mmCIF file of C-alpha atoms in Angstrom:
data_model
loop_
_atom_site.group_PDB
_atom_site.id
_atom_site.type_symbol
_atom_site.label_atom_id
_atom_site.label_comp_id
_atom_site.label_asym_id
_atom_site.label_seq_id
_atom_site.Cartn_x
_atom_site.Cartn_y
_atom_site.Cartn_z
ATOM 1 C CA MET H 1 -244.926 87.897 269.201
ATOM 2 C CA GLN H 2 -247.223 90.173 267.245
ATOM 3 C CA GLN H 3 -244.723 90.467 264.390
ATOM 4 C CA LEU H 4 -244.484 86.673 264.217
ATOM 5 C CA LEU H 5 -248.266 86.340 264.156
ATOM 6 C CA PHE H 6 -248.512 88.976 261.406
ATOM 7 C CA THR H 7 -245.863 87.121 259.397
ATOM 8 C CA VAL H 8 -247.681 83.794 259.835
ATOM 9 C CA MET H 9 -251.046 85.325 258.907
ATOM 10 C CA PHE H 10 -249.745 87.041 255.753
ATOM 11 C CA SER H 11 -247.885 83.864 254.772
ATOM 12 C CA GLU H 12 -251.069 81.840 255.137
ATOM 13 C CA MET H 13 -252.962 84.411 253.070
ATOM 14 C CA ALA H 14 -250.293 84.122 250.355
ATOM 15 C CA LEU H 15 -250.578 80.324 250.432
ATOM 16 C CA ILE H 16 -254.349 80.572 250.062
ATOM 17 C CA MET H 17 -253.945 82.881 247.063
ATOM 18 C CA VAL H 18 -251.524 80.399 245.494
ATOM 19 C CA LEU H 19 -253.987 77.535 246.054
ATOM 20 C CA LEU H 20 -256.883 79.472 244.534
ATOM 21 C CA PHE H 21 -255.233 79.968 241.124
ATOM 22 C CA LYS H 22 -253.931 77.258 238.821
ATOM 23 C CA THR H 23 -250.235 78.018 238.474
ATOM 24 C CA PRO H 24 -247.015 75.971 238.623
ATOM 25 C CA LEU H 25 -246.588 77.225 242.181
ATOM 26 C CA ARG H 26 -249.861 75.570 243.201
ATOM 27 C CA LYS H 27 -248.596 72.191 242.006
ATOM 28 C CA LEU H 28 -245.364 72.681 243.948
ATOM 29 C CA LEU H 29 -247.292 73.797 247.037
ATOM 30 C CA ILE H 30 -249.635 70.809 246.851
ATOM 31 C CA MET H 31 -246.653 68.452 246.617
ATOM 32 C CA SER H 32 -245.106 70.161 249.658
ATOM 33 C CA LEU H 33 -248.355 69.857 251.645
ATOM 34 C CA ASP H 34 -248.606 66.191 250.650
ATOM 35 C CA ARG H 35 -245.154 65.614 252.095
ATOM 36 C CA VAL H 36 -246.024 67.560 255.251
ATOM 37 C CA LYS H 37 -249.071 65.363 255.836
ATOM 38 C CA ARG H 38 -246.950 62.214 255.722
ATOM 39 C CA GLY H 39 -245.010 60.693 258.587
ATOM 40 C CA ARG H 40 -244.668 62.944 261.619
ATOM 41 C CA GLY H 41 -245.888 66.069 259.808
ATOM 42 C CA PRO H 42 -249.502 65.885 261.040
ATOM 43 C CA VAL H 43 -248.322 65.394 264.639
ATOM 44 C CA VAL H 44 -246.102 68.500 264.441
ATOM 45 C CA VAL H 45 -248.875 70.587 262.866
ATOM 46 C CA LYS H 46 -251.397 69.483 265.482
ATOM 47 C CA THR H 47 -248.908 70.277 268.262
ATOM 48 C CA VAL H 48 -248.318 73.791 266.926
ATOM 49 C CA ALA H 49 -252.052 74.357 266.421
ATOM 50 C CA GLY H 50 -252.741 73.142 269.965
ATOM 51 C CA THR H 51 -250.115 75.492 271.357
ATOM 52 C CA VAL H 52 -251.579 78.442 269.465
ATOM 53 C CA LEU H 53 -255.062 77.494 270.653
ATOM 54 C CA VAL H 54 -253.876 77.409 274.277
ATOM 55 C CA MET H 55 -252.270 80.843 273.829
ATOM 56 C CA LEU H 56 -255.516 82.105 272.280
ATOM 57 C CA ILE H 57 -257.523 80.843 275.231
ATOM 58 C CA SER H 58 -255.011 82.479 277.577
ATOM 59 C CA SER H 59 -255.320 85.809 275.758
ATOM 60 C CA VAL H 60 -259.122 85.627 275.865
ATOM 61 C CA TYR H 61 -258.971 84.798 279.561
ATOM 62 C CA ASN H 62 -256.701 87.824 280.221
ATOM 63 C CA ILE H 63 -259.109 90.035 278.256
ATOM 64 C CA MET H 64 -262.012 88.822 280.360
ATOM 65 C CA ILE H 65 -260.050 89.470 283.581
ATOM 66 C CA ILE H 66 -259.230 93.056 282.528
ATOM 67 C CA GLN H 67 -262.832 93.732 281.521
ATOM 68 C CA LYS H 68 -264.073 92.275 284.823
ATOM 69 C CA ARG H 69 -261.654 94.529 286.689
ATOM 70 C CA TRP H 70 -263.076 97.539 284.835
ATOM 71 C CA ILE H 71 -266.617 96.472 285.691
ATOM 72 C CA ASP H 72 -265.743 96.073 289.363
ATOM 73 C CA ASP H 73 -264.002 99.480 289.441
ATOM 74 C CA GLU H 74 -266.785 101.534 287.803
ATOM 75 C CA GLY H 75 -266.120 104.706 289.735
ATOM 76 C CA SER H 76 -262.367 104.630 289.412
ATOM 77 C CA VAL H 77 -260.293 105.901 286.527
ATOM 78 C CA VAL H 78 -259.307 103.341 283.869
ATOM 79 C CA ASN H 79 -255.693 102.322 284.216
ATOM 80 C CA PRO H 80 -253.674 103.100 281.016
ATOM 81 C CA THR H 81 -251.647 99.956 281.571
ATOM 82 C CA ASP H 82 -254.797 97.856 281.498
ATOM 83 C CA GLN H 83 -255.814 99.604 278.294
ATOM 84 C CA VAL H 84 -252.478 98.747 276.678
ATOM 85 C CA LEU H 85 -252.643 95.132 277.940
ATOM 86 C CA LEU H 86 -256.211 94.806 276.713
ATOM 87 C CA ALA H 87 -255.272 96.098 273.282
ATOM 88 C CA ASN H 88 -252.273 93.763 273.081
ATOM 89 C CA HIS H 89 -254.237 90.719 274.205
ATOM 90 C CA LEU H 90 -257.086 91.584 271.869
ATOM 91 C CA LEU H 91 -254.705 92.005 268.924
ATOM 92 C CA GLU H 92 -252.867 88.769 269.731
ATOM 93 C CA ALA H 93 -256.131 86.856 270.128
ATOM 94 C CA THR H 94 -257.367 88.232 266.813
ATOM 95 C CA LEU H 95 -254.130 87.322 265.041
ATOM 96 C CA MET H 96 -254.006 83.816 266.547
ATOM 97 C CA GLY H 97 -257.671 83.196 265.723
ATOM 98 C CA ALA H 98 -257.133 84.436 262.172
ATOM 99 C CA SER H 99 -253.997 82.269 261.847
ATOM 100 C CA LEU H 100 -255.852 79.151 263.013
ATOM 101 C CA PHE H 101 -258.763 79.911 260.692
ATOM 102 C CA LEU H 102 -256.432 80.461 257.715
ATOM 103 C CA ALA H 103 -254.547 77.249 258.544
ATOM 104 C CA PHE H 104 -257.855 75.399 258.587
ATOM 105 C CA MET H 105 -258.742 76.990 255.219
ATOM 106 C CA ILE H 106 -255.404 75.877 253.748
ATOM 107 C CA ASP H 107 -256.009 72.325 254.958
ATOM 108 C CA ARG H 108 -259.538 72.250 253.491
ATOM 109 C CA LEU H 109 -258.433 73.768 250.176
ATOM 110 C CA HIS H 110 -255.630 71.227 249.884
ATOM 111 C CA HIS H 111 -258.067 68.408 250.656
ATOM 112 C CA TYR H 112 -260.650 69.585 248.115
ATOM 113 C CA ILE H 113 -258.018 70.121 245.412
ATOM 114 C CA ARG H 114 -256.742 66.566 245.938
ATOM 115 C CA GLU H 115 -260.290 65.200 245.840
ATOM 116 C CA LEU H 116 -260.927 67.148 242.649
ATOM 117 C CA ARG H 117 -257.760 65.769 241.060
ATOM 118 C CA ILE H 118 -258.732 62.217 242.046
ATOM 119 C CA ARG H 119 -262.242 62.725 240.659
ATOM 120 C CA ARG H 120 -260.828 64.078 237.415
ATOM 121 C CA LYS H 121 -258.473 61.132 237.061
ATOM 122 C CA THR H 122 -261.349 58.770 237.764
ATOM 123 C CA MET H 123 -263.509 60.519 235.173
ATOM 124 C CA GLU H 124 -260.686 60.360 232.635
ATOM 125 C CA ALA H 125 -260.202 56.662 233.343
ATOM 126 C CA ILE H 126 -263.956 56.080 232.919
ATOM 127 C CA LYS H 127 -263.956 58.084 229.683
ATOM 128 C CA ASN H 128 -260.977 56.122 228.364
ATOM 129 C CA GLN H 129 -262.663 52.890 229.367
ATOM 130 C CA SER H 130 -265.898 53.937 227.647
ATOM 131 C CA ARG H 131 -263.922 54.929 224.552
ATOM 132 C CA GLY H 132 -262.163 51.586 224.576
ATOM 133 C CA PHE H 133 -265.528 49.863 224.974
ATOM 134 C CA GLU H 134 -266.987 51.863 222.080
ATOM 135 C CA ASP H 135 -263.940 51.113 219.928
ATOM 136 C CA GLY H 136 -264.175 47.455 220.842
ATOM 137 C CA LYS H 137 -267.874 47.546 220.082
ATOM 138 C CA ALA H 138 -267.190 49.146 216.697
ATOM 139 C CA ALA H 139 -264.465 46.594 215.999
ATOM 140 C CA GLY H 140 -266.829 43.854 217.143
ATOM 141 C CA SER H 141 -269.566 45.149 214.827
ATOM 142 C CA GLU H 142 -267.071 45.178 211.960
ATOM 143 C CA GLU H 143 -266.038 41.619 212.794
ATOM 144 C CA ILE H 144 -269.700 40.595 212.994
ATOM 145 C CA LYS H 145 -270.340 42.223 209.619
ATOM 146 C CA ALA H 146 -267.320 40.434 208.139
ATOM 147 C CA LEU H 147 -268.549 37.133 209.598
ATOM 148 C CA GLU H 148 -272.016 37.770 208.207
ATOM 149 C CA ASP H 149 -270.525 38.443 204.762
ATOM 150 C CA GLN H 150 -268.429 35.298 205.047
ATOM 151 C CA MET H 151 -271.514 33.346 206.111
ATOM 152 C CA THR H 152 -273.446 34.712 203.119
ATOM 153 C CA THR H 153 -270.602 33.684 200.810
ATOM 154 C CA LEU H 154 -270.494 30.210 202.355
ATOM 155 C CA LYS H 155 -274.263 29.870 201.992
ATOM 156 C CA SER H 156 -274.064 30.794 198.299
ATOM 157 C CA LYS H 157 -271.213 28.286 197.822
ATOM 158 C CA LEU H 158 -273.256 25.676 199.662
ATOM 159 C CA LYS H 159 -276.205 26.297 197.366
ATOM 160 C CA GLU H 160 -273.925 25.983 194.345
ATOM 161 C CA LEU H 161 -272.512 22.719 195.707
ATOM 162 C CA GLU H 162 -276.016 21.411 196.420
ATOM 163 C CA SER H 163 -277.156 22.246 192.887
ATOM 164 C CA GLU H 164 -273.994 20.671 191.465
ATOM 165 C CA LEU H 165 -274.528 17.608 193.645
ATOM 166 C CA GLU H 166 -278.112 17.350 192.444
ATOM 167 C CA THR H 167 -276.934 17.587 188.829
ATOM 168 C CA LYS H 168 -274.285 14.921 189.443
ATOM 169 C CA SER H 169 -276.885 12.741 191.144
ATOM 170 C CA LYS H 170 -279.194 13.063 188.154
ATOM 171 C CA GLU H 171 -276.311 12.231 185.823
ATOM 172 C CA ALA H 172 -275.384 9.233 187.983
ATOM 173 C CA ASN H 173 -278.994 8.035 187.978
ATOM 174 C CA ALA H 174 -279.158 8.453 184.200
ATOM 175 C CA ALA H 175 -275.876 6.580 183.803
ATOM 176 C CA GLU H 176 -277.133 3.829 186.088
ATOM 177 C CA THR H 177 -280.341 3.607 184.037
ATOM 178 C CA ASN H 178 -278.301 3.424 180.853
ATOM 179 C CA ALA H 179 -276.091 0.761 182.414
ATOM 180 C CA VAL H 180 -279.140 -1.314 183.355
ATOM 181 C CA ALA H 181 -280.548 -0.910 179.839
ATOM 182 C CA LEU H 182 -277.213 -1.876 178.299
ATOM 183 C CA ARG H 183 -276.971 -4.898 180.594
ATOM 184 C CA LYS H 184 -280.441 -6.030 179.602
ATOM 185 C CA GLN H 185 -279.575 -5.412 175.948
ATOM 186 C CA SER H 186 -276.338 -7.393 176.321
ATOM 187 C CA GLU H 187 -278.248 -10.223 178.021
ATOM 188 C CA GLY H 188 -280.660 -10.184 175.057
ATOM 189 C CA PHE H 189 -277.750 -10.287 172.646
ATOM 190 C CA LEU H 190 -276.236 -13.241 174.515
ATOM 191 C CA PHE H 191 -279.528 -15.053 174.496
ATOM 192 C CA GLU H 192 -279.930 -14.427 170.758
ATOM 193 C CA TYR H 193 -276.320 -15.549 170.206
ATOM 194 C CA ASP H 194 -276.991 -18.792 172.073
ATOM 195 C CA ARG H 195 -280.140 -19.339 170.057
ATOM 196 C CA LEU H 196 -278.360 -18.713 166.786
ATOM 197 C CA LEU H 197 -275.526 -20.989 167.874
ATOM 198 C CA GLU H 198 -277.985 -23.732 168.666
ATOM 199 C CA GLU H 199 -279.743 -23.302 165.300
ATOM 200 C CA ASN H 200 -276.366 -23.385 163.566
ATOM 201 C CA GLN H 201 -275.531 -26.616 165.337
ATOM 202 C CA ASN H 202 -278.887 -28.066 164.362
ATOM 203 C CA LEU H 203 -278.340 -27.070 160.767
ATOM 204 C CA ARG H 204 -274.908 -28.692 160.782
ATOM 205 C CA ASN H 205 -276.355 -31.852 162.213
ATOM 206 C CA GLN H 206 -279.022 -31.851 159.546
ATOM 207 C CA LEU H 207 -276.428 -31.322 156.837
ATOM 208 C CA GLN H 208 -274.318 -34.150 158.198
ATOM 209 C CA SER H 209 -277.303 -36.459 158.266
ATOM 210 C CA LEU H 210 -278.177 -35.499 154.710
ATOM 211 C CA ASP H 211 -274.613 -36.125 153.568
ATOM 212 C CA TRP H 212 -274.616 -39.468 155.257
ATOM 213 C CA THR H 213 -277.921 -40.412 153.681
ATOM 214 C CA LEU H 214 -276.770 -39.370 150.213
ATOM 215 C CA SER H 215 -273.510 -41.228 150.535
ATOM 216 C CA HIS H 216 -275.259 -44.349 151.782
ATOM 217 C CA SER H 217 -277.783 -44.324 148.910
ATOM 218 C CA GLY H 218 -274.969 -43.874 146.342
ATOM 219 C CA SER H 219 -273.134 -46.932 147.624
ATOM 220 C CA LYS H 220 -276.246 -49.105 147.308
ATOM 221 C CA LYS H 221 -276.675 -48.187 143.660
ATOM 222 C CA ASP H 222 -273.107 -49.176 142.798
ATOM 223 C CA SER H 223 -273.539 -52.611 144.290
#
């Protein structure tokens, strides 16, 4: 029994040393403990721990009985057998208590290492997310700058088009003014043409009347 308890205690001490230092063995040990804590593993571990605790209580009870016997028999000589039993029970109780304490330490170390790994993964995920956000922000700022440049270019083109439109409008107004002036001038020319045509017709009529008068006077003289 004592050899088994010594073996268990030294094994637990070795496991604790493995968990304390970051080595490939620690990763393998953590994976093994993860598997132990799944399924029926916790039930088996609790059963073994309960059994050891009951044996520890029994050893402590036997120690108290032997000590009480010594107190009751103050005048008598101490029995060597009781001394041997007391030493054995005391050693077994110490080993079982140390084994339970080391098992509890292994469980807590495994739990804290897992929590630390989860926290680190969470921190890495947050850092990656923040980096992605910063990269997206930088890309967004570049896109905004490109849009601003494009907007500036469009504004300059719009100003050029507005100035060109204003120039074309002025030219159209000037052309319309010229067209109105030419129309008025053409109307004046038509009016003058009609007047000259009428004067020409009057002159022709006068010439015809003169010819008729001359011809009529010439015929009278001959008769």
